[in-house]
Coordinates of C-alpha atoms in Angstrom, one line a residue:
X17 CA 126.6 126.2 295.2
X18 CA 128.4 125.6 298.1
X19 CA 128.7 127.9 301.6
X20 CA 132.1 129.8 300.2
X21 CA 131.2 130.5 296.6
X22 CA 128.0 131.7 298.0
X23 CA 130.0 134.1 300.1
X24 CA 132.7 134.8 296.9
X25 CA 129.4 135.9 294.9
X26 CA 128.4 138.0 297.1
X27 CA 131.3 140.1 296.8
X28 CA 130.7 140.4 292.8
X29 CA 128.5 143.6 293.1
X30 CA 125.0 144.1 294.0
X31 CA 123.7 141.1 291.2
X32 CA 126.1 139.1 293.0
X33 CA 124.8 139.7 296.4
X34 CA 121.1 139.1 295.0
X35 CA 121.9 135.5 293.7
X36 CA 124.0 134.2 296.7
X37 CA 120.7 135.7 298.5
X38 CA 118.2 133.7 296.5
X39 CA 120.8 130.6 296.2
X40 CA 121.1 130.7 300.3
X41 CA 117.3 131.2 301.0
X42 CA 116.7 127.7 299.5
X43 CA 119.6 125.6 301.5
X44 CA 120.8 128.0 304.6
X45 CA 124.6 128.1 304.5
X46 CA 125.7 129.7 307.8
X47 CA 129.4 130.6 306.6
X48 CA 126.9 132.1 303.3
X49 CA 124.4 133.9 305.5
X50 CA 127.2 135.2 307.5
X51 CA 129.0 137.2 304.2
X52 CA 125.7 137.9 303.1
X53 CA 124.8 139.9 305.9
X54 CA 128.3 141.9 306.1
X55 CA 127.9 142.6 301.9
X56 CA 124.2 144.1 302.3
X57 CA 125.4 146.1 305.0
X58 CA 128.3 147.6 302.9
X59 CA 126.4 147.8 300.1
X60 CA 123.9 149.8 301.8
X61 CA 126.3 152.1 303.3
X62 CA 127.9 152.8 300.1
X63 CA 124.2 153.7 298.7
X64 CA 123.7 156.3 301.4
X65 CA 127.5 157.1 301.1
X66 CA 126.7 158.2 297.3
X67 CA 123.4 159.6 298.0
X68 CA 124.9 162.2 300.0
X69 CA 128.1 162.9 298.2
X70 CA 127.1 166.2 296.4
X71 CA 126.5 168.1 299.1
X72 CA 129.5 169.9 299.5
X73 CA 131.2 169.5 302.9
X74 CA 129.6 166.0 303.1
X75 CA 130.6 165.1 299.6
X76 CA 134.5 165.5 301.3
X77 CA 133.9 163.1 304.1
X78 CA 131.1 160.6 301.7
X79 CA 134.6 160.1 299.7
X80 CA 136.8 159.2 302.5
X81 CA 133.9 157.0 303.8
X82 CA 134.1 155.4 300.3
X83 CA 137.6 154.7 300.4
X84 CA 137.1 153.2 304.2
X85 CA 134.0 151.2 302.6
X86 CA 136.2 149.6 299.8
X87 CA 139.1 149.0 302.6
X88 CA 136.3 146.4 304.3
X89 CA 134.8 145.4 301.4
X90 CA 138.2 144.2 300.3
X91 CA 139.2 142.5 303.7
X92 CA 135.7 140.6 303.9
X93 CA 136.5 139.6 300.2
X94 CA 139.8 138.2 301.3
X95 CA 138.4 136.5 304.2
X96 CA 135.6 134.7 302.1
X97 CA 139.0 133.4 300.1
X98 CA 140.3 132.0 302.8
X99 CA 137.4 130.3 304.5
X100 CA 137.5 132.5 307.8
X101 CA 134.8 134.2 309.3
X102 CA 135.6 137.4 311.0
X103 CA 133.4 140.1 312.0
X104 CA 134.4 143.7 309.3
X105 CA 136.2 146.4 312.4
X106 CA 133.7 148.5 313.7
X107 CA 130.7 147.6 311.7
X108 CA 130.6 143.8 311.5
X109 CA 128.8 143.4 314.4
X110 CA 126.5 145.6 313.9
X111 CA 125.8 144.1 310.5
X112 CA 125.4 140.7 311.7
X113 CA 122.8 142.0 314.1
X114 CA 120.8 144.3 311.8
X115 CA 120.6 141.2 309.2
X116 CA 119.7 138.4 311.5
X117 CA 116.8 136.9 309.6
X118 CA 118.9 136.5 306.8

Protein backbone atom coordinates (compact mmCIF):
# COMPACT_ATOMS: atom_id res chain seq x y z
CA UNK A 1 0.00 0.00 0.00
CA UNK A 2 1.33 3.04 -0.99
CA UNK A 3 1.82 6.63 1.17
CA UNK A 4 -1.78 8.11 -0.12
CA UNK A 5 -4.01 5.11 0.11
CA UNK A 6 -2.49 4.67 3.54
CA UNK A 7 -3.67 8.25 4.27
CA UNK A 8 -7.37 7.54 2.16
CA UNK A 9 -7.73 4.51 4.75
CA UNK A 10 -7.25 6.28 7.35
CA UNK A 11 -10.09 8.38 6.75
CA UNK A 12 -12.52 5.02 6.49
CA UNK A 13 -13.46 5.14 10.29
CA UNK A 14 -11.57 3.88 13.24
CA UNK A 15 -10.79 0.14 11.44
CA UNK A 16 -9.50 2.17 8.81
CA UNK A 17 -7.19 4.29 10.89
CA UNK A 18 -5.95 0.84 12.68
CA UNK A 19 -4.79 -0.81 9.31
CA UNK A 20 -3.12 2.24 7.71
CA UNK A 21 -1.50 2.25 11.37
CA UNK A 22 -0.24 -1.37 11.32
CA UNK A 23 0.37 -1.05 7.28
CA UNK A 24 2.70 2.15 8.07
CA UNK A 25 4.54 0.77 11.16
CA UNK A 26 6.18 -1.87 8.84
CA UNK A 27 7.46 0.63 5.84
CA UNK A 28 7.19 4.43 7.30
CA UNK A 29 5.40 6.57 4.76
CA UNK A 30 5.84 10.16 5.84
CA UNK A 31 2.82 11.67 3.70
CA UNK A 32 0.97 8.25 5.70
CA UNK A 33 2.32 9.08 9.19
CA UNK A 34 1.45 12.57 8.57
CA UNK A 35 -2.68 11.71 8.01
CA UNK A 36 -2.29 9.23 10.49
CA UNK A 37 -1.46 11.50 13.15
CA UNK A 38 -4.30 14.29 12.14
CA UNK A 39 -7.06 11.10 11.99
CA UNK A 40 -6.15 9.77 15.68
CA UNK A 41 -6.39 13.17 16.79
CA UNK A 42 -9.96 13.68 15.35
CA UNK A 43 -10.88 10.55 16.14
CA UNK A 44 -10.00 11.05 19.63
CA UNK A 45 -11.70 14.27 19.99
CA UNK A 46 -14.85 12.96 18.64
CA UNK A 47 -14.53 10.09 21.47
CA UNK A 48 -14.36 12.72 24.28
CA UNK A 49 -16.82 14.91 22.06
CA UNK A 50 -19.45 11.89 22.54
CA UNK A 51 -18.43 11.04 25.95
CA UNK A 52 -19.65 14.24 27.17
CA UNK A 53 -22.61 14.89 25.02
CA UNK A 54 -25.37 13.95 27.60
CA UNK A 55 -24.74 16.36 29.93
CA UNK A 56 -27.01 18.95 29.20
CA UNK A 57 -25.35 22.31 28.53
CA UNK A 58 -22.34 20.42 27.28
CA UNK A 59 -24.30 18.07 25.15
CA UNK A 60 -25.33 21.78 23.15
CA UNK A 61 -21.74 22.68 22.52
CA UNK A 62 -20.37 18.51 22.17
CA UNK A 63 -22.84 18.79 18.94
CA UNK A 64 -21.50 21.92 17.44
CA UNK A 65 -17.97 20.56 18.17
CA UNK A 66 -19.19 17.52 16.26
CA UNK A 67 -20.25 19.35 13.31
CA UNK A 68 -16.79 21.46 13.47
CA UNK A 69 -14.99 17.85 13.83
CA UNK A 70 -16.73 16.43 10.63
CA UNK A 71 -15.91 20.00 8.87
CA UNK A 72 -11.89 18.92 9.38
CA UNK A 73 -12.31 15.48 9.06
CA UNK A 74 -13.76 16.26 5.61
CA UNK A 75 -11.08 18.86 4.51
CA UNK A 76 -8.16 16.41 5.71
CA UNK A 77 -10.06 13.74 3.63
CA UNK A 78 -10.04 16.00 0.61
CA UNK A 79 -6.47 16.85 1.09
CA UNK A 80 -5.35 13.08 1.32
CA UNK A 81 -7.30 13.07 -2.37
CA UNK A 82 -5.29 15.42 -3.65
CA UNK A 83 -1.83 14.53 -2.52
CA UNK A 84 -1.31 17.76 -0.25
CA UNK A 85 -0.21 17.94 3.06
CA UNK A 86 -1.69 20.69 5.08
CA UNK A 87 -1.76 21.02 8.73
CA UNK A 88 -6.22 20.79 9.91
CA UNK A 89 -6.85 24.99 11.24
CA UNK A 90 -6.34 25.26 14.68
CA UNK A 91 -5.59 21.68 15.67
CA UNK A 92 -3.22 20.30 13.05
CA UNK A 93 -0.34 21.35 14.66
CA UNK A 94 -1.04 20.35 17.71
CA UNK A 95 -1.87 16.96 16.36
CA UNK A 96 1.30 16.48 14.57
CA UNK A 97 3.07 17.29 17.83
CA UNK A 98 1.12 15.14 20.21
CA UNK A 99 1.56 12.04 17.60
CA UNK A 100 5.21 12.40 16.85
CA UNK A 101 6.38 8.79 17.39
CA UNK A 102 3.90 7.76 15.06
Amino acid sequence: MDGKTKAIVTHITFIGLIIALISNSKKKDEFASFYIRQTLGLYLAGAITSVLSPIPLIGFLAGIVGLVLFILWLISLINALLDKKAPLPIVGDFFQELFKSL
